[in-house]
Amino acid sequence: MNIFRLTGDLSHLAAIIILLLKIWKTRSCAGISGKSQILFALVFTSRYLDLLTSFISLYNTTMKVIYIGCAYATVYLIYAKFKATYDGNHDTFRVEFLVVPVGGLAFLVNHDFSPLEILWTFSIYLESVAILPQLFMISKTGEAETITTHYLFFLGLYRALYLINWIWRFYFEGFFDMIAIVAGVVQTILYCDFFYLYVTKGEGRSQLSIPT
Amino acid sequence: EATDSIKDEL
């Protein structure tokens, strides 16, 4: 494991924990897209089914369990515990427009036509676009709380670091996985506009306003 | 099939 992969994982973990703590501490999930969080729970569930079939390392298993656990805890907080604060009226992205095409693509373009492999591919494709309901919600309300922007920053940073990890692995190990790389590039590009606003306008402000 | 090398990633 190289340093980019490790910092990518830690950045991903930071994002997940930041969101969970924000909701827990403020007793509110205002401004958070429950739909994006359901998609992420779906991503982790379909990708980490190999927890049941193979053991890779203690690190790998631990992180997967934490990611899955946190994803479902977040969904629980949004849709059950703090349901009253959930901003459903602004969370109107049609997720079937993501899940159905992504599911179809996973069937058509994969490494091997087997159930686990198709689910893994599905999770890779779905993850690349799972943040869209959240970005859509922010563009609709026109603003995001600072802590939410930190969450998005770490989530975007994670995939950007993975891209550097894959460049590193290509040069030093001759390794590359086209499905992961293409989806990873798409995922990172979706955050670019946000990164720009985060860096140029986020400093010293309590809220990030996104021009619609 | 995707290699074990990519499956090792999260």
XYZ file of N, CA and C in Angstrom:
666
model
N 0.838 -1.195 0.000
C 0.000 0.000 0.000
C 0.878 1.252 0.000
N 0.582 2.167 -0.904
C 1.363 3.411 -0.941
C 0.663 4.515 -0.141
N 1.394 5.623 0.005
C 0.919 6.701 0.876
C -0.367 7.347 0.349
N -0.545 7.356 -0.991
C -1.739 7.983 -1.563
C -2.989 7.153 -1.277
N -2.822 5.847 -1.380
C -3.923 4.933 -1.078
C -4.329 5.082 0.395
N -3.312 5.113 1.292
C -3.593 5.201 2.725
C -4.261 6.528 3.084
N -3.711 7.631 2.569
C -4.325 8.922 2.888
C -5.704 9.034 2.238
N -5.881 8.361 1.098
C -7.198 8.318 0.460
C -8.208 7.635 1.358
N -7.825 6.487 1.890
C -8.712 5.753 2.803
C -9.041 6.589 4.040
N -7.994 7.246 4.587
C -8.207 8.035 5.807
C -9.079 9.254 5.516
N -8.920 9.817 4.326
C -9.746 10.954 3.919
C -11.212 10.522 3.792
N -11.405 9.333 3.243
C -12.750 8.784 3.110
C -13.371 8.570 4.500
N -12.554 8.008 5.392
C -13.005 7.766 6.758
C -13.349 9.082 7.450
N -12.486 10.090 7.250
C -12.722 11.401 7.851
C -14.063 11.965 7.387
N -14.326 11.863 6.069
C -15.585 12.380 5.520
C -16.786 11.720 6.201
N -16.739 10.401 6.288
C -17.853 9.641 6.862
C -18.084 10.020 8.329
N -16.971 10.116 9.075
C -17.065 10.443 10.505
C -17.556 11.883 10.710
N -17.038 12.805 9.873
C -17.451 14.217 9.968
C -18.960 14.327 9.821
N -19.504 13.630 8.818
C -20.943 13.718 8.565
C -21.751 13.133 9.726
N -21.288 11.973 10.186
C -21.992 11.297 11.281
C -21.987 12.167 12.546
N -20.803 12.733 12.865
C -20.680 13.567 14.063
C -21.488 14.856 13.934
N -21.482 15.441 12.738
C -22.249 16.673 12.520
C -23.729 16.433 12.827
N -24.260 15.349 12.282
C -25.677 15.043 12.498
C -25.935 14.753 13.975
N -25.031 13.991 14.573
C -25.219 13.605 15.964
C -25.148 14.802 16.907
N -24.105 15.646 16.727
C -23.880 16.786 17.624
C -24.961 17.850 17.482
N -25.384 18.121 16.243
C -26.377 19.180 16.044
C -27.804 18.638 16.154
N -27.918 17.325 16.310
C -29.226 16.648 16.370
C -30.072 17.016 15.151
N -29.391 17.206 14.026
C -30.112 17.643 12.820
C -29.404 17.175 11.553
N -30.184 16.805 10.564
C -29.591 16.426 9.274
C -30.027 17.406 8.195
N -30.345 18.633 8.594
C -30.724 19.662 7.623
C -29.601 19.876 6.612
N -29.961 19.963 5.362
C -28.966 20.202 4.321
C -28.255 18.954 3.822
N -28.561 17.802 4.421
C -27.926 16.551 4.011
C -28.913 15.748 3.156
N -28.430 15.266 2.029
C -29.275 14.457 1.156
C -29.334 13.009 1.650
N -30.500 12.609 2.125
C -30.682 11.227 2.555
C -30.525 10.266 1.385
N -30.892 10.747 0.195
C -30.789 9.883 -0.986
C -29.338 9.530 -1.297
N -28.438 10.516 -1.213
C -27.017 10.225 -1.431
C -26.527 9.211 -0.397
N -26.987 9.361 0.838
C -26.518 8.461 1.899
C -27.039 7.042 1.699
N -28.259 6.908 1.193
C -28.776 5.577 0.864
C -27.946 4.963 -0.269
N -27.614 5.789 -1.264
C -26.801 5.283 -2.376
C -25.433 4.815 -1.880
N -24.819 5.568 -0.965
C -23.521 5.157 -0.435
C -23.642 3.851 0.362
N -24.732 3.707 1.115
C -24.954 2.450 1.847
C -25.078 1.288 0.849
N -25.753 1.550 -0.261
C -25.907 0.549 -1.317
C -24.553 0.232 -1.964
N -23.738 1.269 -2.162
C -22.398 1.096 -2.738
C -21.566 0.169 -1.859
N -21.506 0.476 -0.569
C -20.683 -0.332 0.336
C -21.206 -1.762 0.437
N -22.524 -1.901 0.490
C -23.106 -3.233 0.631
C -22.787 -4.105 -0.583
N -22.951 -3.543 -1.782
C -22.709 -4.359 -2.980
C -21.220 -4.602 -3.224
N -20.359 -3.702 -2.755
C -18.934 -3.893 -2.999
C -18.277 -4.809 -1.976
N -18.743 -4.728 -0.739
C -18.041 -5.455 0.320
C -18.654 -6.814 0.647
N -19.414 -7.352 -0.297
C -19.948 -8.704 -0.106
C -18.814 -9.718 0.010
N -17.630 -9.346 -0.505
C -16.489 -10.272 -0.414
C -16.003 -10.455 1.027
N -16.549 -9.653 1.940
C -16.266 -9.887 3.361
C -16.677 -11.304 3.740
N -17.728 -11.788 3.054
C -18.270 -13.118 3.368
C -17.502 -14.233 2.664
N -16.781 -13.892 1.593
C -16.140 -14.957 0.809
C -14.624 -15.009 0.925
N -13.982 -13.842 1.205
C -12.523 -13.891 1.276
C -11.984 -12.930 2.325
N -10.851 -13.314 2.901
C -10.188 -12.463 3.885
C -8.923 -11.908 3.254
N -8.780 -10.575 3.244
C -7.611 -9.962 2.615
C -6.600 -9.530 3.673
N -7.047 -8.719 4.614
C -6.176 -8.321 5.722
C -7.049 -7.760 6.832
N -6.458 -7.649 8.015
C -7.209 -7.119 9.151
C -7.616 -5.667 8.860
N -6.657 -4.922 8.258
C -6.934 -3.526 7.891
C -8.141 -3.453 6.952
N -8.097 -4.282 5.905
C -9.146 -4.297 4.891
C -10.513 -4.605 5.497
N -10.569 -5.665 6.298
C -11.835 -6.071 6.922
C -12.353 -5.001 7.872
N -11.447 -4.469 8.706
C -11.849 -3.460 9.689
C -12.447 -2.232 9.003
N -11.738 -1.735 7.984
C -12.211 -0.529 7.286
C -13.558 -0.774 6.610
N -13.702 -1.948 5.981
C -14.964 -2.254 5.309
C -16.121 -2.272 6.304
N -15.892 -2.910 7.449
C -16.944 -2.993 8.466
C -17.294 -1.596 8.987
N -16.260 -0.760 9.189
C -16.508 0.610 9.671
C -17.306 1.411 8.626
N -16.883 1.308 7.359
C -17.582 2.048 6.290
C -19.057 1.637 6.220
N -19.298 0.331 6.202
C -20.678 -0.154 6.104
C -21.486 0.282 7.335
N -20.892 0.088 8.515
C -21.575 0.433 9.766
C -21.942 1.907 9.803
N -20.978 2.768 9.450
C -21.220 4.213 9.477
C -22.269 4.609 8.438
N -22.227 3.974 7.266
C -23.182 4.316 6.214
C -24.614 4.040 6.684
N -24.824 2.873 7.292
C -26.164 2.545 7.765
C -26.558 3.381 8.981
N -25.584 3.709 9.827
C -25.873 4.565 10.986
C -26.346 5.938 10.496
N -25.681 6.463 9.453
C -26.056 7.763 8.900
C -27.476 7.721 8.331
N -27.769 6.663 7.571
C -29.110 6.520 6.999
C -30.153 6.426 8.126
N -29.814 5.707 9.175
C -30.727 5.571 10.317
C -31.000 6.925 10.970
N -29.920 7.707 11.159
C -30.092 9.019 11.796
C -30.984 9.924 10.943
N -30.791 9.876 9.629
C -31.553 10.756 8.738
C -33.022 10.342 8.638
N -33.244 9.041 8.457
C -34.611 8.598 8.170
C -35.396 8.116 9.394
N -34.727 8.009 10.552
C -35.449 7.566 11.742
C -35.259 8.537 12.900
N -34.056 8.569 13.450
C -33.845 9.319 14.685
C -34.089 10.821 14.537
N -33.536 11.414 13.473
C -33.716 12.853 13.288
C -34.533 13.157 12.036
N -35.502 12.292 11.803
C -36.359 12.395 10.616
C -37.025 13.777 10.499
N -37.403 14.337 11.651
C -38.118 15.624 11.661
C -37.283 16.749 11.065
N -35.943 16.601 11.125
C -35.070 17.665 10.621
C -34.655 17.423 9.173
N -35.052 16.284 8.643
C -34.659 15.931 7.268
C -35.400 16.817 6.258
N -34.596 17.387 5.367
C -35.101 18.373 4.426
C -35.567 17.699 3.131
N -36.573 16.830 3.251
C -37.026 16.032 2.109
C -37.525 16.840 0.917
N -38.085 18.016 1.206
C -38.615 18.849 0.123
C -37.548 19.314 -0.858
N -36.306 19.401 -0.362
C -35.219 19.834 -1.240
C -34.387 18.658 -1.756
N -34.699 17.465 -1.252
C -33.937 16.270 -1.656
C -34.728 15.532 -2.734
N -34.814 16.169 -3.905
C -35.760 15.680 -4.909
C -35.106 15.039 -6.123
N -33.817 14.751 -6.028
C -33.141 14.110 -7.156
C -33.757 12.738 -7.408
N -34.023 12.414 -8.674
C -34.627 11.122 -8.992
C -33.539 10.050 -9.062
N -33.380 9.284 -7.984
C -32.266 8.321 -7.927
C -32.415 7.171 -8.927
N -33.653 6.906 -9.360
C -33.803 5.829 -10.352
C -33.080 6.172 -11.652
N -32.907 7.484 -11.909
C -32.166 7.892 -13.101
C -30.673 7.570 -12.976
N -30.221 7.302 -11.769
C -28.829 6.885 -11.566
C -28.736 5.361 -11.466
N -29.573 4.790 -10.605
C -29.452 3.361 -10.290
C -29.738 2.475 -11.506
N -30.763 2.812 -12.277
C -31.132 1.963 -13.417
C -30.048 1.957 -14.519
N -29.611 3.135 -14.999
C -28.540 3.109 -16.018
C -27.253 2.478 -15.498
N -26.904 2.786 -14.245
C -25.684 2.242 -13.657
C -25.784 0.710 -13.548
N -26.962 0.227 -13.174
C -27.178 -1.218 -13.109
C -27.044 -1.856 -14.485
N -27.616 -1.206 -15.486
C -27.515 -1.711 -16.849
C -26.075 -1.751 -17.335
N -25.345 -0.679 -17.036
C -23.944 -0.591 -17.446
C -23.099 -1.678 -16.781
N -23.404 -1.949 -15.505
C -22.654 -2.978 -14.776
C -22.860 -4.357 -15.412
N -24.054 -4.571 -15.972
C -24.325 -5.838 -16.659
C -23.562 -5.924 -17.979
N -23.435 -4.764 -18.648
C -22.829 -4.748 -19.980
C -21.304 -4.680 -19.950
N -20.780 -3.815 -19.072
C -19.325 -3.618 -19.027
C -18.796 -4.064 -17.674
N -18.253 -5.273 -17.640
C -17.668 -5.796 -16.401
C -16.516 -6.739 -16.738
N -15.770 -7.144 -15.719
C -14.625 -8.034 -15.950
C -15.059 -9.488 -16.103
N -16.188 -9.820 -15.510
C -16.639 -11.217 -15.535
C -18.127 -11.260 -15.234
N -18.866 -12.036 -16.017
C -20.322 -12.048 -15.860
C -20.743 -13.011 -14.746
N -20.421 -12.635 -13.512
C -20.841 -13.442 -12.357
C -21.482 -12.502 -11.342
N -22.370 -13.006 -10.499
C -23.126 -12.133 -9.581
C -22.251 -11.204 -8.741
N -21.227 -11.750 -8.072
C -20.386 -10.917 -7.209
C -19.628 -9.865 -8.017
N -19.180 -10.279 -9.198
C -18.409 -9.378 -10.043
C -19.284 -8.235 -10.575
N -20.514 -8.557 -10.963
C -21.442 -7.539 -11.458
C -21.798 -6.570 -10.327
N -21.993 -7.094 -9.129
C -22.295 -6.231 -7.980
C -21.117 -5.323 -7.644
N -19.900 -5.878 -7.760
C -18.706 -5.062 -7.511
C -18.637 -3.928 -8.530
N -18.847 -4.264 -9.803
C -18.816 -3.269 -10.872
C -19.917 -2.224 -10.669
N -21.098 -2.696 -10.306
C -22.235 -1.812 -10.015
C -21.854 -0.796 -8.930
N -21.183 -1.280 -7.884
C -20.819 -0.394 -6.774
C -19.810 0.657 -7.208
N -18.892 0.258 -8.080
C -17.875 1.211 -8.576
C -18.553 2.311 -9.403
N -19.440 1.898 -10.308
C -20.149 2.883 -11.144
C -21.057 3.762 -10.292
N -21.788 3.125 -9.362
C -22.745 3.888 -8.552
C -22.039 4.902 -7.662
N -20.876 4.496 -7.105
C -20.159 5.410 -6.222
C -19.770 6.690 -6.966
N -19.426 6.527 -8.254
C -18.957 7.696 -9.001
C -20.032 8.778 -9.115
N -21.310 8.393 -9.046
C -22.381 9.392 -9.199
C -23.268 9.550 -7.954
N -22.939 8.808 -6.888
C -23.807 8.787 -5.705
C -23.932 10.139 -5.017
N -22.964 11.033 -5.254
C -22.996 12.325 -4.578
C -23.938 13.317 -5.286
N -24.379 12.961 -6.489
C -25.205 13.910 -7.262
C -26.455 14.408 -6.521
N -27.227 13.547 -5.833
C -28.376 14.087 -5.083
C -27.970 15.160 -4.074
N -26.781 14.970 -3.424
C -26.311 15.966 -2.454
C -25.942 17.278 -3.144
N -25.227 17.185 -4.256
C -24.834 18.397 -4.989
C -26.066 19.104 -5.561
N -27.030 18.297 -6.010
C -28.283 18.838 -6.545
C -29.042 19.602 -5.462
N -29.048 19.023 -4.257
C -29.735 19.647 -3.125
C -29.088 20.985 -2.775
N -27.757 21.019 -2.786
C -27.044 22.257 -2.464
C -27.308 23.318 -3.529
N -27.315 22.899 -4.782
C -27.572 23.881 -5.845
C -29.006 24.391 -5.768
N -29.896 23.557 -5.244
C -31.296 23.949 -5.137
C -31.523 24.958 -4.006
N -30.896 24.693 -2.858
C -31.051 25.610 -1.726
C -30.075 26.777 -1.853
N -29.022 26.592 -2.674
C -28.068 27.670 -2.913
C -27.010 27.827 -1.846
N -27.013 26.954 -0.829
C -25.978 27.073 0.194
C -25.761 25.768 0.929
N -24.573 25.700 1.560
C -24.267 24.526 2.369
C -23.540 24.968 3.621
N -23.824 24.325 4.736
C -23.126 24.652 5.967
C -21.655 24.284 5.816
N -20.800 25.008 6.525
C -19.360 24.779 6.435
C -18.987 23.322 6.669
N -19.595 22.728 7.691
C -19.240 21.354 8.036
C -19.628 20.393 6.907
N -20.705 20.720 6.209
C -21.113 19.901 5.062
C -20.095 20.037 3.933
N -19.547 21.247 3.785
C -18.541 21.431 2.730
C -17.251 20.690 3.090
N -16.926 20.610 4.391
C -15.748 19.826 4.795
C -15.969 18.353 4.444
N -17.181 17.877 4.699
C -17.539 16.504 4.368
C -17.312 16.243 2.879
N -17.844 17.142 2.040
C -17.712 16.985 0.593
C -16.254 17.077 0.151
N -15.493 17.957 0.810
C -14.087 18.118 0.457
C -13.321 16.812 0.677
N -13.503 16.208 1.852
C -12.780 14.971 2.153
C -13.245 13.809 1.270
N -14.531 13.825 0.941
C -15.080 12.776 0.084
C -14.509 12.886 -1.336
N -14.362 14.108 -1.812
C -13.780 14.319 -3.142
C -12.282 14.049 -3.133
N -11.618 14.482 -2.048
C -10.174 14.289 -1.908
C -9.822 12.800 -1.936
N -10.666 12.002 -1.309
C -10.444 10.549 -1.251
C -10.289 9.953 -2.645
N -11.197 10.263 -3.566
C -11.099 9.655 -4.892
C -9.959 10.266 -5.704
N -9.688 11.548 -5.462
C -8.559 12.184 -6.152
C -7.256 11.506 -5.726
N -7.126 11.181 -4.428
C -5.929 10.503 -3.936
C -5.838 9.082 -4.500
N -7.001 8.454 -4.664
C -7.010 7.119 -5.278
C -6.506 7.180 -6.721
N -6.861 8.255 -7.419
C -6.377 8.407 -8.801
C -4.852 8.469 -8.817
N -4.273 9.243 -7.890
C -2.812 9.330 -7.810
C -2.246 7.952 -7.453
N -2.940 7.245 -6.567
C -2.560 5.879 -6.197
C -2.491 4.969 -7.427
N -3.494 5.119 -8.325
C -3.519 4.261 -9.520
C -2.424 4.635 -10.506
N -2.100 5.948 -10.590
C -0.980 6.372 -11.441
C 0.317 5.764 -10.889
N 0.473 5.865 -9.583
C 1.631 5.296 -8.882
C 1.733 3.793 -9.159
N 0.613 3.103 -9.003
C 0.618 1.647 -9.181
C 0.896 1.269 -10.634
N 0.462 2.116 -11.564
C 0.727 1.827 -12.976
C 2.223 1.907 -13.259
N 2.864 2.950 -12.702
C 4.293 3.130 -12.939
C 5.152 2.114 -12.212
N 4.788 1.822 -10.956
C 5.675 0.989 -10.150
C 5.278 -0.486 -10.094
N 4.022 -0.793 -10.438
C 3.590 -2.195 -10.385
C 3.045 -2.666 -11.730
N 2.917 -1.740 -12.678
C 2.350 -2.082 -13.973
C 0.889 -2.464 -13.869
N 0.251 -1.989 -12.792
C -1.138 -2.379 -12.531
C -2.124 -1.311 -12.985
N -3.157 -1.725 -13.657
C -4.272 -0.799 -13.837
C -5.580 -1.545 -14.067
N -6.677 -0.924 -13.603
C -8.011 -1.504 -13.747
C -8.891 -0.443 -14.408
N -9.214 -0.691 -15.666
C -9.897 0.326 -16.462
C -11.230 0.769 -15.855
N -12.022 -0.186 -15.356
C -13.332 0.137 -14.781
C -13.179 1.105 -13.597
N -12.271 0.764 -12.687
C -12.071 1.600 -11.501
C -11.536 2.978 -11.893
N -10.604 2.992 -12.848
C -9.977 4.263 -13.222
C -10.976 5.207 -13.917
N -11.722 4.696 -14.880
C -12.688 5.550 -15.592
C -13.747 6.085 -14.614
N -14.285 5.193 -13.784
C -15.293 5.621 -12.799
C -14.674 6.608 -11.810
N -13.433 6.375 -11.430
C -12.749 7.252 -10.478
C -12.524 8.639 -11.056
N -12.203 8.695 -12.355
C -12.012 9.982 -13.023
C -13.340 10.740 -13.062
N -14.421 10.040 -13.447
C -15.755 10.660 -13.484
C -16.107 11.218 -12.107
N -15.904 10.366 -11.079
C -16.227 10.756 -9.712
C -15.477 12.015 -9.294
N -14.180 12.057 -9.603
C -13.363 13.199 -9.203
C -13.783 14.465 -9.957
N -14.107 14.298 -11.243
C -14.523 15.456 -12.046
C -15.783 16.112 -11.460
N -16.701 15.267 -10.959
C -17.941 15.804 -10.384
C -17.676 16.741 -9.204
N -16.524 16.541 -8.550
C -16.200 17.367 -7.384
C -15.423 18.635 -7.756
N -14.943 18.716 -8.992
C -14.050 19.815 -9.366
C -14.671 21.197 -9.141
N -15.910 21.353 -9.584
C -16.601 22.623 -9.417
C -16.712 22.976 -7.933
N -17.035 21.952 -7.141
C -17.137 22.148 -5.704
C -15.780 22.513 -5.097
N -14.711 21.798 -5.494
C -13.360 22.074 -4.983
C -13.001 23.538 -5.215
N -13.313 24.002 -6.419
C -12.997 25.380 -6.789
C -13.682 26.363 -5.836
N -14.977 26.137 -5.597
C -15.728 27.019 -4.703
C -15.226 26.909 -3.270
N -14.891 25.679 -2.868
C -14.422 25.425 -1.502
C -13.143 26.216 -1.229
N -12.230 26.180 -2.196
C -10.941 26.837 -2.025
C -11.063 28.357 -2.144
N -11.836 28.836 -3.123
C -11.883 30.274 -3.362
C -12.863 31.014 -2.457
N -13.942 30.353 -2.072
C -14.965 31.053 -1.301
C -15.177 30.517 0.103
N -14.673 29.312 0.357
C -14.932 28.659 1.635
C -14.201 29.278 2.809
N -13.015 29.869 2.541
C -12.183 30.378 3.623
C -12.886 31.461 4.449
N -12.940 31.218 5.727
C -13.422 32.243 6.642
C -14.907 32.545 6.569
N -15.646 31.742 5.850
C -17.081 31.985 5.772
C -17.826 30.899 6.534
N -18.982 31.278 7.025
C -19.742 30.292 7.771
C -20.568 29.425 6.821
N -20.833 29.966 5.662
C -21.615 29.202 4.706
C -21.028 29.318 3.311
N -21.200 28.275 2.560
C -20.746 28.291 1.179
C -21.968 28.454 0.285
N -21.976 29.525 -0.478
C -23.084 29.734 -1.396
C -22.674 29.288 -2.791
N -23.508 28.499 -3.385
C -23.210 28.018 -4.730
C -24.169 28.676 -5.709
N -23.607 29.419 -6.667
C -24.476 30.086 -7.640
C -25.287 29.062 -8.432
N -26.545 29.322 -8.603
C -27.366 28.342 -9.315
C -27.517 28.722 -10.782
N -12.232 -11.372 -14.800
C -12.526 -11.018 -13.407
C -11.547 -9.947 -12.924
N -12.064 -9.024 -12.116
C -11.183 -8.004 -11.553
C -10.126 -8.696 -10.695
N -8.908 -8.199 -10.783
C -7.820 -8.852 -10.057
C -7.964 -8.647 -8.546
N -7.306 -9.527 -7.788
C -7.319 -9.389 -6.333
C -6.703 -8.065 -5.918
N -5.807 -7.585 -6.777
C -5.088 -6.358 -6.476
C -6.022 -5.161 -6.329
N -7.075 -5.118 -7.148
C -8.035 -4.000 -7.048
C -9.033 -4.282 -5.934
N -9.307 -5.553 -5.697
C -10.243 -5.919 -4.627
C -9.661 -5.627 -3.241
N -8.327 -5.536 -3.197
C -7.663 -5.198 -1.939
C -7.961 -3.743 -1.559
N -8.292 -2.934 -2.572
C -8.590 -1.526 -2.306
C -10.012 -1.386 -1.766
N -10.272 -0.210 -1.189
C -11.582 -0.011 -0.582
C -12.464 0.816 -1.511
